[in-house]
Short mmCIF file of C-alpha atoms in Angstrom, two decimals:
data_model
loop_
_atom_site.label_atom_id
_atom_site.label_comp_id
_atom_site.label_asym_id
_atom_site.label_seq_id
_atom_site.Cartn_x
_atom_site.Cartn_y
_atom_site.Cartn_z
CA UNK A 189 92.72 85.98 137.30
CA UNK A 190 89.15 85.13 136.34
CA UNK A 191 87.20 86.23 133.28
CA UNK A 192 85.14 89.38 133.59
CA UNK A 193 82.48 89.13 131.00
CA UNK A 194 79.61 91.46 130.21
CA UNK A 195 77.07 90.10 127.79
CA UNK A 196 73.88 91.43 126.27
CA UNK A 197 71.90 88.81 124.38
CA UNK A 198 68.89 90.94 123.62
CA UNK A 199 67.04 91.05 120.32
CA UNK A 200 67.81 94.17 118.28
CA UNK A 201 64.49 95.76 119.07
CA UNK A 202 65.01 95.24 122.79
CA UNK A 203 68.28 97.13 122.91
CA UNK A 204 67.66 99.95 125.35
CA UNK A 205 65.46 98.07 127.81
CA UNK A 206 65.98 98.68 131.51
CA UNK A 207 69.20 97.20 132.94
CA UNK A 208 68.93 93.80 134.54
CA UNK A 209 71.62 91.46 135.78
CA UNK A 210 71.43 87.71 136.01
CA UNK A 211 73.68 84.68 136.00
CA UNK A 212 73.72 82.55 132.88
CA UNK A 213 72.24 79.14 133.80
CA UNK A 214 74.76 77.25 131.70
CA UNK A 215 77.73 78.70 133.55
CA UNK A 216 76.51 79.61 137.03
CA UNK A 217 77.53 76.29 138.52
CA UNK A 218 81.09 76.59 137.30
CA UNK A 219 82.09 80.21 137.16
CA UNK A 220 80.87 83.55 138.44
CA UNK A 221 80.28 85.24 135.13
CA UNK A 222 77.82 88.12 135.08
CA UNK A 223 75.53 88.79 132.14
CA UNK A 224 73.72 92.09 131.70
CA UNK A 225 71.77 93.94 129.06
CA UNK A 226 73.27 97.31 128.01
CA UNK A 227 72.47 100.47 129.91
CA UNK A 228 70.00 102.76 128.21
CA UNK A 229 72.70 105.34 127.49
CA UNK A 230 74.73 102.66 125.68
CA UNK A 231 71.87 101.68 123.41
CA UNK A 232 71.99 102.61 119.75
CA UNK A 233 68.62 103.34 118.12
CA UNK A 234 67.68 100.99 115.30
CA UNK A 235 66.72 102.83 112.09
CA UNK A 236 67.36 100.26 109.41
CA UNK A 237 71.07 100.53 108.62
CA UNK A 238 73.04 97.52 107.44
CA UNK A 239 75.54 95.33 109.24
CA UNK A 240 78.92 94.82 107.58
CA UNK A 241 77.87 91.27 106.66
CA UNK A 242 74.78 92.62 104.89
CA UNK A 243 76.81 95.27 103.06
CA UNK A 244 79.34 92.78 101.68
CA UNK A 245 76.62 90.29 100.78
CA UNK A 246 74.82 93.04 98.87
CA UNK A 247 77.91 93.70 96.74
CA UNK A 248 77.83 90.07 95.63
CA UNK A 249 74.06 89.70 95.29
CA UNK A 250 72.63 89.06 91.84
CA UNK A 251 69.29 90.40 90.63
CA UNK A 252 68.41 92.84 93.39
CA UNK A 253 65.86 95.50 92.54
CA UNK A 254 66.73 99.19 92.54
CA UNK A 255 67.10 100.43 96.10
CA UNK A 256 66.68 96.93 97.53
CA UNK A 257 68.85 96.28 100.59
CA UNK A 258 70.00 92.87 101.79
CA UNK A 259 68.78 92.02 105.30
CA UNK A 260 69.33 89.08 107.62
CA UNK A 261 66.90 86.33 106.69
CA UNK A 262 66.78 87.23 102.98
CA UNK A 263 67.31 84.51 100.40
CA UNK A 264 69.54 85.95 97.70
CA UNK A 265 71.52 84.79 94.70
CA UNK A 266 75.21 85.51 95.21
CA UNK A 267 78.21 85.57 92.92
CA UNK A 268 81.22 85.15 95.22
CA UNK A 269 84.65 86.44 94.29
CA UNK A 270 86.07 82.93 94.62
CA UNK A 271 85.00 79.42 95.56
CA UNK A 272 87.65 77.23 97.16
CA UNK A 273 87.81 73.44 97.12
CA UNK A 274 90.66 71.34 98.44
CA UNK A 275 91.10 67.57 98.31
CA UNK A 276 87.32 67.34 98.02
CA UNK A 277 87.64 68.79 94.51
CA UNK A 278 87.77 65.14 93.48
CA UNK A 279 84.21 64.72 94.80
CA UNK A 280 82.94 68.01 93.31
CA UNK A 281 84.09 67.19 89.78
CA UNK A 282 81.57 64.33 89.26
CA UNK A 283 78.79 66.51 90.71
CA UNK A 284 79.74 69.21 88.23
CA UNK A 285 79.60 66.74 85.35
CA UNK A 286 76.37 65.13 86.56
CA UNK A 287 74.44 68.36 85.98
CA UNK A 288 75.59 68.39 82.38
CA UNK A 289 78.24 71.07 82.78
CA UNK A 290 81.26 70.91 80.51
CA UNK A 291 83.01 74.20 81.22
CA UNK A 292 83.43 76.62 84.09
CA UNK A 293 81.27 79.74 83.98
CA UNK A 294 84.23 81.79 85.22
CA UNK A 295 87.56 79.98 85.15
CA UNK A 296 89.13 82.52 87.55
CA UNK A 297 86.49 82.01 90.23
CA UNK A 298 87.38 78.47 91.42
CA UNK A 299 90.54 77.92 93.46
CA UNK A 300 91.88 74.40 93.97
CA UNK A 301 94.31 73.94 96.89
CA UNK A 302 95.36 70.49 98.05
CA UNK A 303 96.03 70.29 101.79
CA UNK A 304 94.07 67.60 103.62
CA UNK A 305 95.73 64.26 102.87
CA UNK A 306 99.12 65.31 101.59
CA UNK A 307 101.05 62.66 103.54
CA UNK A 308 99.09 59.92 101.81
CA UNK A 309 101.31 58.88 98.93
CA UNK A 310 99.26 55.86 97.95
CA UNK A 311 98.65 55.30 94.25
CA UNK A 312 94.94 56.01 94.74
CA UNK A 313 95.52 59.39 96.38
CA UNK A 314 98.22 60.38 93.91
CA UNK A 315 95.84 59.56 91.06
CA UNK A 316 93.16 61.75 92.66
CA UNK A 317 95.61 64.64 93.06
CA UNK A 318 96.74 64.25 89.45
CA UNK A 319 93.14 64.26 88.25
CA UNK A 320 92.41 67.49 90.14
CA UNK A 321 95.51 69.15 88.69
CA UNK A 322 94.54 68.06 85.17
CA UNK A 323 91.02 69.41 85.66
CA UNK A 324 92.45 72.77 86.77
CA UNK A 325 94.82 72.91 83.81
CA UNK A 326 92.09 71.98 81.34
CA UNK A 327 89.85 74.80 82.55
CA UNK A 328 92.60 77.36 83.21
CA UNK A 329 91.91 77.71 86.95
CA UNK A 330 94.22 78.37 89.88
CA UNK A 331 95.79 75.24 91.34
CA UNK A 332 97.98 74.98 94.44
CA UNK A 333 99.63 71.57 94.88
CA UNK A 334 100.15 69.58 98.03
CA UNK A 335 102.80 71.25 100.17
CA UNK A 336 101.96 74.84 99.28
CA UNK A 337 100.11 75.31 102.56
CA UNK A 338 96.70 75.09 104.19
CA UNK A 339 94.10 76.17 101.64
CA UNK A 340 92.65 79.00 103.74
CA UNK A 341 96.12 80.34 104.44
CA UNK A 342 96.90 80.22 100.73
CA UNK A 343 93.83 82.25 99.81
CA UNK A 344 94.76 84.95 102.31
CA UNK A 345 98.44 85.06 101.35
CA UNK A 346 97.69 85.13 97.62
CA UNK A 347 95.26 88.01 97.98
CA UNK A 348 92.32 85.89 96.81
CA UNK A 349 90.34 86.27 100.04
CA UNK A 350 90.35 90.04 99.58
CA UNK A 351 89.03 92.62 102.07
CA UNK A 352 85.48 93.74 101.39
CA UNK A 353 84.69 90.77 99.15
CA UNK A 354 82.80 87.51 99.67
CA UNK A 355 84.62 84.20 99.24
CA UNK A 356 83.07 80.80 99.84
CA UNK A 357 84.75 77.47 100.36
CA UNK A 358 83.72 73.85 100.44
CA UNK A 359 85.20 73.62 103.91
CA UNK A 360 83.71 74.56 107.27
CA UNK A 361 86.65 76.78 108.24
CA UNK A 362 86.16 79.19 105.35
CA UNK A 363 85.12 81.60 108.12
CA UNK A 364 88.84 82.32 108.47
CA UNK A 365 88.80 84.90 105.66
CA UNK A 366 86.92 87.23 107.99
CA UNK A 367 90.19 87.95 109.76
CA UNK A 368 91.19 90.21 106.85
CA UNK A 369 87.75 91.74 106.34
CA UNK A 370 86.60 89.24 103.71
CA UNK A 371 83.19 87.64 104.26
CA UNK A 372 84.12 83.96 104.23
CA UNK A 373 81.49 81.27 104.65
CA UNK A 374 81.21 77.56 103.83
CA UNK A 375 79.16 75.91 101.10
CA UNK A 376 78.48 72.23 100.48
CA UNK A 377 79.99 70.38 97.54
CA UNK A 378 76.81 70.55 95.46
CA UNK A 379 76.80 74.33 95.82
CA UNK A 380 80.46 74.43 94.82
CA UNK A 381 79.63 72.47 91.66
CA UNK A 382 76.76 74.85 90.92
CA UNK A 383 79.08 77.85 91.28
CA UNK A 384 81.56 76.25 88.88
CA UNK A 385 78.77 75.83 86.34
CA UNK A 386 76.87 79.10 86.80
CA UNK A 387 79.21 81.39 88.81
CA UNK A 388 76.51 81.82 91.45
CA UNK A 389 74.41 80.06 94.08
CA UNK A 390 71.72 80.92 96.63
CA UNK A 391 72.45 82.06 100.17
CA UNK A 392 70.32 83.05 103.12
CA UNK A 393 71.77 86.06 104.90
CA UNK A 394 72.17 84.89 108.51
CA UNK A 395 71.32 86.75 111.70
CA UNK A 396 74.33 88.76 112.86
CA UNK A 397 75.77 88.84 116.37
CA UNK A 398 77.83 91.88 117.37
CA UNK A 399 80.74 90.85 119.61
CA UNK A 400 82.55 93.73 121.26
CA UNK A 401 86.08 93.04 122.45
CA UNK A 402 87.11 95.48 125.17
CA UNK A 403 90.54 96.22 126.57
CA UNK A 404 93.78 94.58 125.48
CA UNK A 405 95.16 91.07 125.74
CA UNK A 406 97.57 90.49 128.66
CA UNK A 407 101.09 89.28 127.87
CA UNK A 408 101.13 85.62 126.86
CA UNK A 409 97.49 85.57 125.79
CA UNK A 410 96.75 85.24 122.07
CA UNK A 411 93.82 85.21 119.69
CA UNK A 412 93.19 81.51 120.12
CA UNK A 413 92.62 82.07 123.84
CA UNK A 414 89.92 84.57 122.92
CA UNK A 415 87.93 82.20 120.74
CA UNK A 416 88.50 79.24 123.06
CA UNK A 417 87.04 81.35 125.86
CA UNK A 418 84.06 82.40 123.76
CA UNK A 419 83.34 78.79 122.76
CA UNK A 420 83.37 77.71 126.40
CA UNK A 421 81.46 80.67 127.81
CA UNK A 422 78.72 80.62 125.18
CA UNK A 423 78.31 76.87 124.91
CA UNK A 424 74.55 76.66 124.38
CA UNK A 425 74.39 77.56 120.69
CA UNK A 426 74.17 81.31 121.31
CA UNK A 427 75.67 82.09 117.89
CA UNK A 428 74.67 78.92 116.07
CA UNK A 429 74.10 79.68 112.37
CA UNK A 430 74.84 83.37 112.96
CA UNK A 431 77.48 85.55 111.39
CA UNK A 432 79.65 87.25 114.00
CA UNK A 433 81.06 90.76 113.65
CA UNK A 434 83.93 91.57 116.02
CA UNK A 435 84.08 95.24 117.01
CA UNK A 436 85.53 97.49 119.71
CA UNK A 437 88.93 98.78 120.76
CA UNK A 438 90.08 95.29 121.64
CA UNK A 439 89.29 94.00 118.14
CA UNK A 440 91.17 96.89 116.49
CA UNK A 441 94.22 96.23 118.69
CA UNK A 442 94.55 92.60 117.58
CA UNK A 443 97.18 91.75 114.95
CA UNK A 444 96.05 89.99 111.79
CA UNK A 445 97.40 86.64 112.98
CA UNK A 446 95.11 86.74 116.02
CA UNK A 447 92.15 87.87 113.94
CA UNK A 448 92.64 84.97 111.54
CA UNK A 449 92.80 82.49 114.44
CA UNK A 450 89.60 83.89 115.95
CA UNK A 451 87.71 83.95 112.66
CA UNK A 452 88.87 80.43 111.82
CA UNK A 453 87.50 79.00 115.05
CA UNK A 454 84.16 80.77 114.90
CA UNK A 455 83.29 77.54 113.09
CA UNK A 456 83.74 75.63 116.37
CA UNK A 457 81.55 78.27 118.02
CA UNK A 458 78.78 77.34 115.58
CA UNK A 459 78.90 80.51 113.45
CA UNK A 460 78.67 80.74 109.67
CA UNK A 461 81.13 83.65 109.47
CA UNK A 462 83.44 85.61 111.76
CA UNK A 463 84.20 89.08 110.41
CA UNK A 464 86.59 91.87 111.43
CA UNK A 465 86.26 95.26 109.75
CA UNK A 466 89.16 96.52 107.65
CA UNK A 467 91.20 99.08 109.58
CA UNK A 468 94.72 100.49 109.64
CA UNK A 469 96.08 97.26 111.10
CA UNK A 470 94.69 95.39 108.09
CA UNK A 471 96.08 97.92 105.63
CA UNK A 472 99.54 97.98 107.18
CA UNK A 473 99.64 94.17 107.13
CA UNK A 474 98.86 94.13 103.40
CA UNK A 475 101.40 96.86 102.77
CA UNK A 476 104.06 94.78 104.51
CA UNK A 477 103.05 91.76 102.42
CA UNK A 478 103.32 93.76 99.20
CA UNK A 479 106.80 94.99 100.16
CA UNK A 480 108.24 91.49 100.56
CA UNK A 481 110.48 89.90 97.91
CA UNK A 482 108.40 87.75 95.54
CA UNK A 483 105.25 89.32 96.95
CA UNK A 484 102.01 87.58 95.98
CA UNK A 485 99.95 90.70 96.72
CA UNK A 486 100.12 93.65 94.33
CA UNK A 487 101.32 96.95 95.77
CA UNK A 488 98.93 98.74 93.40
CA UNK A 489 95.99 96.69 94.68
CA UNK A 490 96.92 97.46 98.27
CA UNK A 491 97.27 101.18 97.50
CA UNK A 492 93.82 101.13 95.87
CA UNK A 493 92.43 99.35 98.94
CA UNK A 494 93.78 102.02 101.29
CA UNK A 495 92.47 104.78 99.05
CA UNK A 496 88.99 103.23 99.07
CA UNK A 497 88.95 102.76 102.85
CA UNK A 498 90.05 106.36 103.43
CA UNK A 499 87.72 107.86 100.80
CA UNK A 500 84.62 105.81 101.68
CA UNK A 501 84.92 104.77 105.33
CA UNK A 502 81.20 104.02 105.66
CA UNK A 503 81.55 101.31 102.99
CA UNK A 504 83.91 99.36 105.24
CA UNK A 505 82.04 99.36 108.56
CA UNK A 506 78.54 98.58 109.77
CA UNK A 507 76.05 101.43 109.94
CA UNK A 508 75.55 102.91 113.39
CA UNK A 509 71.86 102.00 113.28
CA UNK A 510 72.38 98.46 112.00
CA UNK A 511 70.11 95.85 113.57
CA UNK A 512 71.85 92.94 115.30
CA UNK A 513 70.32 89.73 116.61
CA UNK A 514 72.61 89.74 119.66
CA UNK A 515 75.20 91.94 121.32
CA UNK A 516 77.97 90.35 123.37
CA UNK A 517 80.94 91.81 125.25
CA UNK A 518 84.22 90.26 126.35
CA UNK A 519 86.85 91.94 128.53
CA UNK A 520 90.15 90.86 126.96
CA UNK A 521 92.16 92.04 129.95
CA UNK A 522 90.51 89.34 132.06
CA UNK A 523 91.70 86.47 129.86
CA UNK A 524 94.39 83.95 130.70
CA UNK A 525 95.77 81.17 128.46
CA UNK A 526 93.23 78.35 128.23
CA UNK A 527 93.21 74.79 126.91
CA UNK A 528 90.16 73.31 125.22
CA UNK A 529 88.74 69.94 126.12
CA UNK A 530 88.68 67.19 126.82
CA UNK A 531 86.55 66.15 123.86
CA UNK A 532 84.80 69.47 123.23
CA UNK A 533 85.54 73.15 122.60
CA UNK A 534 82.64 73.86 124.95
CA UNK A 535 84.99 72.96 127.79
CA UNK A 536 88.04 75.13 128.55
CA UNK A 537 90.45 75.08 131.47
CA UNK A 538 92.88 77.84 132.54
CA UNK A 539 96.49 76.87 132.03
CA UNK A 540 97.24 77.67 135.67
CA UNK A 541 94.60 75.18 136.81
CA UNK A 542 96.05 72.47 134.59
CA UNK A 543 99.51 73.15 135.97
CA UNK A 544 98.28 72.50 139.49
CA UNK A 545 96.83 69.17 138.38
CA UNK A 546 100.24 68.07 137.08
CA UNK A 547 98.67 66.28 134.12
CA UNK A 548 101.04 63.76 132.57
CA UNK A 549 101.65 64.05 128.82
CA UNK A 550 101.90 60.67 127.13
CA UNK A 551 101.90 61.80 123.52
CA UNK A 552 102.30 65.10 121.69
CA UNK A 553 101.88 66.17 118.09
CA UNK A 554 103.84 68.89 116.34
CA UNK A 555 101.93 70.34 113.39
#
């Protein structure tokens, strides 16, 4: 089964132009994908509404004037809900001290989670880990030691990457928080140090690509196959430095685990964020988390979240007349399991094709 992909990569103001069909030059030699702009009856008029990315960014913007709305391209000061650093906390600490800072502006904002080099038990690495833990204890901040889990997973499980909020991390895969409706995006270490010291930093709101997922995944196909396919199909920087909003019936049908996998790997696709809107799937997932023994998510917080989503639905989705830089479609029913590589996520091969090649496996890693 081949992919069936419909794509519109028109600027927001061109949505509604006459239909035209052409073959994407990057893919024509390899696959018969068809790209088309939307039909006129599918077009949504642009009247100045906000994307979901813009709405969440506005909630965390500092110093906006009355009635001022955040738009893609704006430079704004933001105060994120949390800033995550992992093993690189050891490199952020001297940057923090070098600017003359002696205390954290908001001790509950930073989150330290060790996860990158946990098998390294050398004296040097153990001393670094101890120093990070001592720093966290001195300033009264959250600290998750080596072995607790991958930092991004920890922030989701602990309810720190919360739906509707903005969380940044000094790691490129901070996009992952978008799987639960949290605007996650990476910052560099210097920005992390600045947030420790001042609770805020600057951010340029990126252009936003609207990616509509249609249909449902066939049996045996998972979220990672979706993002692997997108990386390979759009391999010429189509969403580079964009934020991506996933919409459509196919997006709403995906379980949280698949959404997290897709959002996580929007980094490999070149995006600065990969965001799913909060819906009933999200709410039911949090409710199941809150019902577990030793739950790390408060049942009261989850109940308040559901009440807000049901009372103010427009707060949790993009406006109908929001302006997007690009509009892409993917037919999920056309997907098959794929393997990335070799050497690049811009290359993907169907599992069935690999099976016919009878590729020998010389080494495997279990992680």
